[in-house]
Coordinates of C-alpha atoms and ligand atoms in Angstrom, one line a residue:
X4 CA 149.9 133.7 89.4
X5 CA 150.2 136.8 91.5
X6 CA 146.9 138.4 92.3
X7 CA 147.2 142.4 93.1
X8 CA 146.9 142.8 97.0
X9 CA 143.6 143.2 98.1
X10 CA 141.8 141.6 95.9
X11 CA 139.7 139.6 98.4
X12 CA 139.0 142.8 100.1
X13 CA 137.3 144.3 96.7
X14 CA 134.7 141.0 96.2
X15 CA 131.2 141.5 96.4
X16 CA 130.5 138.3 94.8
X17 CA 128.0 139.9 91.8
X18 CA 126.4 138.0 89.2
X19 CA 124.3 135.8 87.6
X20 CA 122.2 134.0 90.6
X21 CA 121.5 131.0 88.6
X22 CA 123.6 127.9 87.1
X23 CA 123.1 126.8 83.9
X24 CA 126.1 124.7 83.6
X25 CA 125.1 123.0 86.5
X26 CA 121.3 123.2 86.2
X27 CA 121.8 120.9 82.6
X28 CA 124.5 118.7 84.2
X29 CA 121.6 117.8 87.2
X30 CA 118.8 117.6 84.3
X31 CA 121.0 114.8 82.3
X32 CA 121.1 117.4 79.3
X33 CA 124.0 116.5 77.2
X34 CA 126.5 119.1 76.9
X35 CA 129.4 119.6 74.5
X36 CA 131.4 120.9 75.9
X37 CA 134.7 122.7 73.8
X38 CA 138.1 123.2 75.5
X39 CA 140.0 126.5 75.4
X40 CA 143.9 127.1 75.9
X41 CA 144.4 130.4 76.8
X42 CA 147.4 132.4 74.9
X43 CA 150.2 132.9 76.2
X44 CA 150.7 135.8 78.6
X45 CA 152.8 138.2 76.3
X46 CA 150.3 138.8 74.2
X47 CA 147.3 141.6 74.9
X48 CA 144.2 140.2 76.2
X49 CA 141.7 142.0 74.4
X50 CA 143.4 140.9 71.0
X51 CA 143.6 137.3 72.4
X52 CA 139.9 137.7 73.2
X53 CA 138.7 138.8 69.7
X54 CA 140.5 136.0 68.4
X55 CA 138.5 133.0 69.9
X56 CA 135.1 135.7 69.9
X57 CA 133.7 133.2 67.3
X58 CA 134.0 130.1 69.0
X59 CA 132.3 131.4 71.5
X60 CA 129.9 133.1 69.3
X61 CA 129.4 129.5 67.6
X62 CA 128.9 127.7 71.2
X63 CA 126.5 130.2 72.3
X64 CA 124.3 130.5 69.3
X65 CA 124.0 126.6 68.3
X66 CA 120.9 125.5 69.3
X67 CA 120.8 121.7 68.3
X68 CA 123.2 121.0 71.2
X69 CA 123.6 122.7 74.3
X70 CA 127.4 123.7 74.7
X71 CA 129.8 125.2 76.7
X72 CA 133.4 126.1 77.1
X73 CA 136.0 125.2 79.6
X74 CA 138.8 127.4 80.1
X75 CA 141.9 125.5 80.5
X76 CA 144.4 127.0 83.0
X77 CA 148.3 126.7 81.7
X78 CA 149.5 129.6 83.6
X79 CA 152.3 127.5 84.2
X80 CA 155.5 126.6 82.2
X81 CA 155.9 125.7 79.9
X82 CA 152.8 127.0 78.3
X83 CA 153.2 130.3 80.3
X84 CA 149.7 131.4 79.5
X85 CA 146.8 134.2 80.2
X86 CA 145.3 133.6 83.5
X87 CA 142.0 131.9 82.4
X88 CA 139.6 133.8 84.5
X89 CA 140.9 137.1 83.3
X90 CA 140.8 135.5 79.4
X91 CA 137.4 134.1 80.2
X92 CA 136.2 137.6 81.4
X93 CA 136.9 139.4 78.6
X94 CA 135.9 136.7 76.2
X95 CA 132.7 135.9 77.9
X96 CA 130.6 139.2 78.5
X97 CA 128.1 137.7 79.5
X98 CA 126.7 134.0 80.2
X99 CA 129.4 133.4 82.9
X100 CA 127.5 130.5 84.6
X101 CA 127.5 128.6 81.7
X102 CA 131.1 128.1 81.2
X103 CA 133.5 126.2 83.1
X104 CA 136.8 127.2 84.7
X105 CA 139.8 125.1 85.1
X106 CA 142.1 125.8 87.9
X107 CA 145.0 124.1 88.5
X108 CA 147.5 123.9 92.0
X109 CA 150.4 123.9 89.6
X110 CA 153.0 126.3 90.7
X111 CA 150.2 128.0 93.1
X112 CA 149.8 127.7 97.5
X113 CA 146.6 127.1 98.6
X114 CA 146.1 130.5 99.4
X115 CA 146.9 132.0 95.9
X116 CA 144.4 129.2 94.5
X117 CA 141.7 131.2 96.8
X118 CA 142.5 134.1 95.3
X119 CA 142.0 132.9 92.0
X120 CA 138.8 131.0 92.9
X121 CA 137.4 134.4 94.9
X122 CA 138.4 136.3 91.2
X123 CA 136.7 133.6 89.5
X124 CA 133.3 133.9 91.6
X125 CA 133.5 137.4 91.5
X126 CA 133.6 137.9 88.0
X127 CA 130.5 135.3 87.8
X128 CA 131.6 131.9 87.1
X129 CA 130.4 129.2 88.7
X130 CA 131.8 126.3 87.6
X131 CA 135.2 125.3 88.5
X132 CA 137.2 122.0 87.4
X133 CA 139.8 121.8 89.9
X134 CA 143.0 119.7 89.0
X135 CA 146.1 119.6 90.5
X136 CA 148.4 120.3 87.3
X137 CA 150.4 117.9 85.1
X138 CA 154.0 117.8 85.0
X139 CA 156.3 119.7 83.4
X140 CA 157.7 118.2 80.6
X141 CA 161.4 117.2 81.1
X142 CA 161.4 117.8 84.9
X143 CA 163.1 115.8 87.2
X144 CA 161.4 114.6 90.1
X145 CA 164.1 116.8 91.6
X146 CA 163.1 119.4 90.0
X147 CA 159.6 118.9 90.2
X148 CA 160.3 118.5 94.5
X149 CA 161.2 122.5 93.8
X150 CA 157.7 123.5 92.1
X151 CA 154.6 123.6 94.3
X152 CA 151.6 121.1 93.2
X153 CA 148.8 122.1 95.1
X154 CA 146.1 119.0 95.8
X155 CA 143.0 119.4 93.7
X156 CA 141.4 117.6 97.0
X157 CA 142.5 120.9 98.8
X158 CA 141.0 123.0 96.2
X159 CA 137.9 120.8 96.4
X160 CA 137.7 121.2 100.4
X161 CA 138.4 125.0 99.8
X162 CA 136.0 125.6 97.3
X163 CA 133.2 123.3 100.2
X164 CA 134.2 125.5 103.1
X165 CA 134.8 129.1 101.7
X166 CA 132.2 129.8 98.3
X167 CA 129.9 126.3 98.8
X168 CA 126.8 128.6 97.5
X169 CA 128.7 130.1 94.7
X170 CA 130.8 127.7 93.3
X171 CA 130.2 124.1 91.7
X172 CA 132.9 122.4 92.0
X173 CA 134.1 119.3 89.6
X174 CA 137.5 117.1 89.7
X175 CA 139.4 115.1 86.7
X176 CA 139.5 110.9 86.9
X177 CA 142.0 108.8 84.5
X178 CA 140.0 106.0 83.9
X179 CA 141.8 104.5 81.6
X180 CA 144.1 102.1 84.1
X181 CA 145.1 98.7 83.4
X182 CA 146.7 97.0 86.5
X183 CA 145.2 96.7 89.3
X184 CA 147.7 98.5 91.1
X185 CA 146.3 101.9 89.4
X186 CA 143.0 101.1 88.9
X187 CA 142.0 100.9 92.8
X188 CA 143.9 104.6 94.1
X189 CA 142.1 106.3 90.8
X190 CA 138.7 105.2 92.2
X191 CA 139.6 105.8 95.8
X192 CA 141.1 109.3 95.0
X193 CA 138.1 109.7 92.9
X194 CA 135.7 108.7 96.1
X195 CA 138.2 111.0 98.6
X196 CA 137.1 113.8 95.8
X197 CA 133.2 113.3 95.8
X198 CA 133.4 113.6 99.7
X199 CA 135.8 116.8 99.3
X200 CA 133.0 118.4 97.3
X201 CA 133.5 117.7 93.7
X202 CA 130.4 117.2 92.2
X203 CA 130.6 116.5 88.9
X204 CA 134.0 114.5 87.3
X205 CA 135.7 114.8 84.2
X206 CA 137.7 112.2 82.6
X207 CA 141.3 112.2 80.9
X208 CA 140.9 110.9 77.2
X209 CA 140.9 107.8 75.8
X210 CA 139.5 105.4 74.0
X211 CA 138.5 102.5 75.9
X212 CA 134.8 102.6 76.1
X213 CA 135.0 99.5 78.7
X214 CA 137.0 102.0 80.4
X215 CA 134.3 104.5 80.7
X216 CA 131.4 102.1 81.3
X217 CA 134.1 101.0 84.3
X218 CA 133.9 104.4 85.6
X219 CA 130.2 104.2 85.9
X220 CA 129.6 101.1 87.6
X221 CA 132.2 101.7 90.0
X222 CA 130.7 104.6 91.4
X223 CA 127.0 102.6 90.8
X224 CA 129.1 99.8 93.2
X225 CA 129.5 102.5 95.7
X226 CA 125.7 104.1 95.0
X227 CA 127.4 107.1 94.2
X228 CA 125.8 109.4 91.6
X229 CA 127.6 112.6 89.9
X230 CA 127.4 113.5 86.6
X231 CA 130.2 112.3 84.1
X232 CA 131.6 114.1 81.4
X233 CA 133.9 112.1 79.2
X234 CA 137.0 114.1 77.8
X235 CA 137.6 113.4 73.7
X236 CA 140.6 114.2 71.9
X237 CA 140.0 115.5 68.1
X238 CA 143.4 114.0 66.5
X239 CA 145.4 115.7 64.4
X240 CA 148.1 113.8 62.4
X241 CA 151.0 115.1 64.8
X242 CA 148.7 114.8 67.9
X243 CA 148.1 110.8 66.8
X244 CA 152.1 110.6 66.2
X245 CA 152.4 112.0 70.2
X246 CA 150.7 109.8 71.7
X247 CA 151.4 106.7 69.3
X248 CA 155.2 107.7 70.8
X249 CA 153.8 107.1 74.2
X250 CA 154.5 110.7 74.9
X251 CA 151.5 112.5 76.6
X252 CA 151.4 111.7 80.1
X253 CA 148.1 109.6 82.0
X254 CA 147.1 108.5 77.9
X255 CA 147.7 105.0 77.0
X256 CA 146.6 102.8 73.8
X257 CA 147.1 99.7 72.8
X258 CA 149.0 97.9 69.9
X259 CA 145.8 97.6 68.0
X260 CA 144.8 100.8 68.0
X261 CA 148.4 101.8 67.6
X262 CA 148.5 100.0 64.2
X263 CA 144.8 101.5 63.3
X264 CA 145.6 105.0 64.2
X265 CA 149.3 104.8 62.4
X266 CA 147.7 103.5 59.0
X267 CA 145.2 106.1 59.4
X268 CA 148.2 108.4 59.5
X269 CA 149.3 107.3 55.7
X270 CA 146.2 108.3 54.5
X271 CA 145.6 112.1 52.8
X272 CA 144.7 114.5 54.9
X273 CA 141.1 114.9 54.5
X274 CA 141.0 111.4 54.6
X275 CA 142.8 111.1 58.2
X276 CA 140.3 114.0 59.4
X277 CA 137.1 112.0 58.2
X278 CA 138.2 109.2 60.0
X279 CA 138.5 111.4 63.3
X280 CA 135.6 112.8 62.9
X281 CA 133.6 109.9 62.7
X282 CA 135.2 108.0 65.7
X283 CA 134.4 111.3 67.9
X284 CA 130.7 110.9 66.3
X285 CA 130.8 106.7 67.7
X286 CA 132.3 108.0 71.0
X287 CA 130.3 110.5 71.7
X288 CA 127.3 108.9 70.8
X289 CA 128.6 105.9 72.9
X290 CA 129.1 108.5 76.1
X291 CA 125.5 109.2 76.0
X292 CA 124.2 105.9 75.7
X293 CA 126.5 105.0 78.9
X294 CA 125.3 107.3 81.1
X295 CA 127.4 110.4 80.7
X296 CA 126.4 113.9 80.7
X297 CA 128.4 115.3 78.2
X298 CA 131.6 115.2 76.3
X299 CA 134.7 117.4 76.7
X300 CA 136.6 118.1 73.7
X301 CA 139.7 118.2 73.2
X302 CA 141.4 119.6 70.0
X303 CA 139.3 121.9 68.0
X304 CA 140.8 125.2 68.0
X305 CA 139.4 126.6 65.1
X306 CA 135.9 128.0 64.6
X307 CA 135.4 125.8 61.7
X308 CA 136.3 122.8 63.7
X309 CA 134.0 123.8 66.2
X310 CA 131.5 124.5 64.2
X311 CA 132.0 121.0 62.1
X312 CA 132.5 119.7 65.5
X313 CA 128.8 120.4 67.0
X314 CA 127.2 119.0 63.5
X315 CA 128.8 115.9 63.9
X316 CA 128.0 115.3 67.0
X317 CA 124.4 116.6 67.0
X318 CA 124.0 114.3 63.9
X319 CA 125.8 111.3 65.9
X320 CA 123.4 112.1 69.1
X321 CA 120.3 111.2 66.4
X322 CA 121.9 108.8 64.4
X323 CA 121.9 106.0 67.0
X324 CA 118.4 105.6 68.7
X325 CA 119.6 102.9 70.9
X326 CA 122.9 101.0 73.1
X327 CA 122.9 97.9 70.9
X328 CA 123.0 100.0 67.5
X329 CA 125.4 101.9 68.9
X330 CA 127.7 99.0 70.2
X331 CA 127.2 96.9 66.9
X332 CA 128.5 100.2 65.3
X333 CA 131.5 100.8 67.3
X334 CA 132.1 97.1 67.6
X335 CA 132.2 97.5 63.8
X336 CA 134.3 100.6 63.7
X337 CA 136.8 98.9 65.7
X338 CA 136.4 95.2 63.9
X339 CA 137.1 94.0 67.9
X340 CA 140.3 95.1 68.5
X341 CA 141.8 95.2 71.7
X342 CA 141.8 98.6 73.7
X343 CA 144.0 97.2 76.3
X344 CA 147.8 98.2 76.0
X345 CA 149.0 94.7 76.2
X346 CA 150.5 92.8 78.5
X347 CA 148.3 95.1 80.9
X348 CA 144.5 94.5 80.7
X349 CA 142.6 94.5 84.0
X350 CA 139.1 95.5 84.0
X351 CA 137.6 95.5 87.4
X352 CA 134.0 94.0 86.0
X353 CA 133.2 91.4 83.7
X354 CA 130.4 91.7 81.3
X355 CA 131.3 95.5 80.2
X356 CA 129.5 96.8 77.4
X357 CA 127.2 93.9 77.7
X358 CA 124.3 96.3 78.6
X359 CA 124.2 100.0 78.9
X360 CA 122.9 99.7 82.6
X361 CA 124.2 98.5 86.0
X362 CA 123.7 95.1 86.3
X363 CA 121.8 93.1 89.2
X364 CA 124.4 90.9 89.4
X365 CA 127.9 92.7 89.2
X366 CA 130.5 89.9 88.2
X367 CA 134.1 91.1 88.9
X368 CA 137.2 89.8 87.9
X369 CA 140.1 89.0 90.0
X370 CA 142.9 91.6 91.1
X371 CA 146.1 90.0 91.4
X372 CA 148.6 92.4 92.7
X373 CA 152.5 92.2 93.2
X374 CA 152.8 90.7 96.6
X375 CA 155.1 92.4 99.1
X376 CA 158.4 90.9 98.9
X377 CA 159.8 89.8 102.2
X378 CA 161.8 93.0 102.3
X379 CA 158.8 95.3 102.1
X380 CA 156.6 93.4 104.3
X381 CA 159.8 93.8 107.1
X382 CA 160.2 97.4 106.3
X383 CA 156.5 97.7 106.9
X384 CA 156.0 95.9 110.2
X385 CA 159.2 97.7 111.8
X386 CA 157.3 100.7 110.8
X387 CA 154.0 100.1 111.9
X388 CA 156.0 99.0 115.2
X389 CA 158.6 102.1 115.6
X390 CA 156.7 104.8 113.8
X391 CA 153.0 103.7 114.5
X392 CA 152.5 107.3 116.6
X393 CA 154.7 109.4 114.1
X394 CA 151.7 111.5 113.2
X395 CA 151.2 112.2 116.9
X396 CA 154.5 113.6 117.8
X397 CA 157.0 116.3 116.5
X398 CA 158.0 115.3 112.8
X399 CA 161.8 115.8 113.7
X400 CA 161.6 112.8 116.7
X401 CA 162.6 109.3 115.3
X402 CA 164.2 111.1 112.1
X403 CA 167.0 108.8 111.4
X404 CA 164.5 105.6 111.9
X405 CA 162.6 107.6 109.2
X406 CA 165.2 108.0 107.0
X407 CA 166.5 104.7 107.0
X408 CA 162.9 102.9 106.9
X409 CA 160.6 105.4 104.6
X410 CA 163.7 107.2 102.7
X411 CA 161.7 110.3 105.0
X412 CA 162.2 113.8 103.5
X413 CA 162.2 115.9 106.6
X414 CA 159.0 117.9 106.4
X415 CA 157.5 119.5 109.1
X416 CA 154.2 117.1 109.1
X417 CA 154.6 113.8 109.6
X418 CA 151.8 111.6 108.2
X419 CA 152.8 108.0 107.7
X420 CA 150.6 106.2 109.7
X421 CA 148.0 107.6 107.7
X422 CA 149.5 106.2 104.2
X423 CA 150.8 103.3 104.6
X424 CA 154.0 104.3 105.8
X425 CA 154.9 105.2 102.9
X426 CA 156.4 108.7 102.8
X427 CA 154.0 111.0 100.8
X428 CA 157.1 113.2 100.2
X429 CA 158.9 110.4 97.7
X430 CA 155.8 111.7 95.4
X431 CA 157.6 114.4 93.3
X432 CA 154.6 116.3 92.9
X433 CA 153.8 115.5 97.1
X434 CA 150.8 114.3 96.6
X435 CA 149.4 112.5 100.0
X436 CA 146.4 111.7 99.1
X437 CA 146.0 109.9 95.8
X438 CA 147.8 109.2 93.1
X439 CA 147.7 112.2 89.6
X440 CA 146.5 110.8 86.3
X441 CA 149.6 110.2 84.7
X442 CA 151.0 107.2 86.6
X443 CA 153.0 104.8 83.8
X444 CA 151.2 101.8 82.3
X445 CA 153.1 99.8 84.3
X446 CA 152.4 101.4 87.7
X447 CA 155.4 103.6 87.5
X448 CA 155.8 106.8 88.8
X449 CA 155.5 109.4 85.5
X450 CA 158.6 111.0 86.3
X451 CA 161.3 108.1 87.0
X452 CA 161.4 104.2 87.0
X453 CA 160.2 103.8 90.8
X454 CA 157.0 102.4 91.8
X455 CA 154.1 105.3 92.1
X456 CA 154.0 105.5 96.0
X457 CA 150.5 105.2 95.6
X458 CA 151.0 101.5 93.5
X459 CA 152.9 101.0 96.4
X460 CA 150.6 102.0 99.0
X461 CA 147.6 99.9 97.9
X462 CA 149.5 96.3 97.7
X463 CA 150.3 97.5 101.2
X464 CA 146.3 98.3 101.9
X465 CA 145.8 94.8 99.7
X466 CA 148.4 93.2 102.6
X467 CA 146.8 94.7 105.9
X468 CA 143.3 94.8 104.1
X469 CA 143.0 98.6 105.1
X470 CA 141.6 100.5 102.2
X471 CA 139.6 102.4 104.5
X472 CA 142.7 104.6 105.9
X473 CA 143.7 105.5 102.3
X474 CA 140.5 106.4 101.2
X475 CA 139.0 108.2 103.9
X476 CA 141.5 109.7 105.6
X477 CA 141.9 113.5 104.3
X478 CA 145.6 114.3 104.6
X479 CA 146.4 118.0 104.7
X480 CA 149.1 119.7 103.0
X481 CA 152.4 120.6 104.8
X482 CA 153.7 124.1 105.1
X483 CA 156.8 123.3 103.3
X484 CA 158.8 120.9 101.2
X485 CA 162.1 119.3 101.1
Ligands
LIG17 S1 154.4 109.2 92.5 FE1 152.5 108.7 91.5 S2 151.2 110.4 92.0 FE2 153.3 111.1 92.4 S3 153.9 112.1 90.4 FE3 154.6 109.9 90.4 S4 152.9 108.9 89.3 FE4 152.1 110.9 90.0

């Protein structure tokens, strides 16, 4: 997204001086909180504006639940939409600081990002969720090597250094992981966020509540407190048939709920939409009772919907008065079926949705990871032997060595002593510092059969036992990629 020249020249940084986004979000009052796509670009803002005007009449007004919106930001193909801080401006007249802002490093630098965050804080938001982008479907990672991804842990750290008293800054997690391989570099990526400056996290969706109440503890392990917002997908029929086809990147479900979602799909309509409704009421209602701040929905575009939408869930909030109602109810709901996308089903804790709290005594179950095979574990020690200093010197010495050891990429910033030398550059979004949320089931990278690098790196970290390097090492970007 090009900004007009100058733009950083014209701030003055007016607005509202308080936050009520974040003010609620540090009070533990539960938000709703209602997701908005922008419209595509073509078409005029103003008449894009007065089209979503009564959703955001309707989350103003209600009074039973506090709620908000977050602008999504799809500026990028192939949604090609309205930059969201100029949508959110004209939609939201007023009330800036109680919305939230996405902005995403897909297909922006760094330095554009700033721009967009300096608009952002100019016009009067405050709150920013900073992601890195998903991918674009039917890329290649060749082609995806040729679009920029800029690191949501760079926007975090630019957000700390250059607007720390104006903007509140929050990051996405993908909880739902079921090897142990992804499970680990979610939560470390997730830690190497909290100390970039996120503070406040957002989840993908799913359905897993063991998932979520994972989330929780392992940040209560690390006596970590931010607020937690869970993200909440309203189905429709086709949206169910996506993602039963294993077709939405980073969301995973299992056989059961496969079967239970695909019956649900025979039903009438109004019959498939009650059933949604009520499992966003027992998920919801669940999120608060786990020690979540709010809920992020996904899905309800209309103002009816939204409107339906904070009924159910106000009604949902007071229907169960505590955790062991609510658990017998979604134990009910679910008649037990497993969440876990068989064969993979690693939880890090036992005894998960035993109790809504932290337990005194946290029980965890083990990680078996895929050992390095004799060929990696060679590869590895010849590199830690001939490459052990490659961060220290010009990234073009020892290039063929590279090549043939770490398939290198020739950038200009050479940083594989600090991941495991494992080239950050065979990422095809080049991520170096922890993996997106849309690494396969199976540990796979999203875009092609290989190992995510970041699978790869932590059986490496498992091998050496140096997780510290991985998760608190801050890895900056590199001018340019090959
Ligand atoms: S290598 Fe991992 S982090 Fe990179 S795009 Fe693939 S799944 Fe995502």
């Amino acid at each position: 997204m090009n900004y007009p020249p100058g733009i950083q020249l014209e701030m003055n940084f007016d607005g509202p001086k308080g936050n009520r986004f974040k003010e609620k979000l540090n009070n533990g009052v539960f938000q709703l909180i209602v997701e908005v796509a922008p419209p595509t670009a073509s078409i005029p803002l103003v008449d894009a504006a007065a089209r979503f005007k009564e959703i955001e009449y309707i989350v103003s007004a209600k009074q039973e639940i506090p709620a908000a919106l977050v602008f999504l930001d799809k500026t990028s193909p192939p949604d090609n939409a309205a930059d969201p801080v100029r949508f959110a401006s004209e939609l939201c007249q007023t009330d800036r600081d109680r919305h939230l802002l996405c902005v995403s490093g897909k297909n922006r630098t760094l330095s554009e990002t700033e721009k967009m965050l300096g608009h952002a804080a100019n016009e009067g938001f405050r709150n920013i969720l900073a992601v890195s982008g998903g991918s674009v479907p039917e890329d290649t990672p060749k082609k995806a090597r040729s679009r920029i991804y800029t690191e949501s842990i760079h926007i975090l750290q630019s957000i700390k250094e250059k607007f720390p008293d104006l903007l509140n800054a929050g990051c996405a997690v993908n909880p739902y992981c079921y090897i142990p391989e992804t499970v680990f570099p979610q939560y470390a990526k997730l830690a190497k966020k909290i100390s970039a400056g996120a503070a406040f996290a957002v989840t993908q969706y799913g359905w897993d509540m063991h998932k979520l109440q994972e989330l929780t503890w392992s940040l209560n392990e690390r006596e970590v407190t931010i607020p937690l917002i869970a993200r909440l997908q309203l189905l429709t029929p086709d949206k169910a048939e996506e993602i039963c086809a294993d077709k939405v990147p980073g969301v995973r479900i299992s056989p059961d709920l496969e079967v239970m979602l695909r019956r649900e799909m025979t039903h009438s309509l109004a019959q498939f939409e009650a059933a949604q409704w009520r499992r966003l009421q027992i998920h919801a209602a669940g999120a608060r009772f786990l020690g979540y701040s709010g809920i992020q929905i996904s899905g309800a575009e209309r103002p009816e919907q939204v409107n339906i939408l904070l009924n159910r869930i106000a009604e949902a909030l007071k229907e169960f008065t505590s955790f062991e109602e609510w658990i017998a109810a979604y134990n009910d709901y679910y008649a037990r079926l497993d969440m876990a996308p068989y064969p993979y089903r690693f939880y890090k804790f036992k005894n998960l949705l035993t109790s809504a709290s932290f337990p005194e005594q946290l029980e965890f179950n083990p990680a078996e990871m895929t050992e390095l095979s004799k060929t990696e574990k060679f590869k590895f020690n010849l590199s830690q032997y001939l490459l052990g200093k490659a961060h220290q010197i010009q990234a073009a010495e020892k290039r063929l060595t590279k090549k043939i050891l770490v398939s290198c990429r020739s950038c200009q910033e050479c940083r594989l002593p600090l991941t495991g030398f494992v080239c950050p550059e065979n990422c095809p979004k080049g991520f170096a510092n922890g993996p997106c949320g849309s690494t396969k089931v199976d540990g796979r990278c999203e875009m092609s059969n290989d190992e995510c690098i970041f699978s790869k790196q932590i059986r490496i970290a498992a091998h050496t036992g140096d997780y510290a390097t991985l998760e608190e090492t801050f890895i900056p970007p590199v001018a340019e990629r090959k």
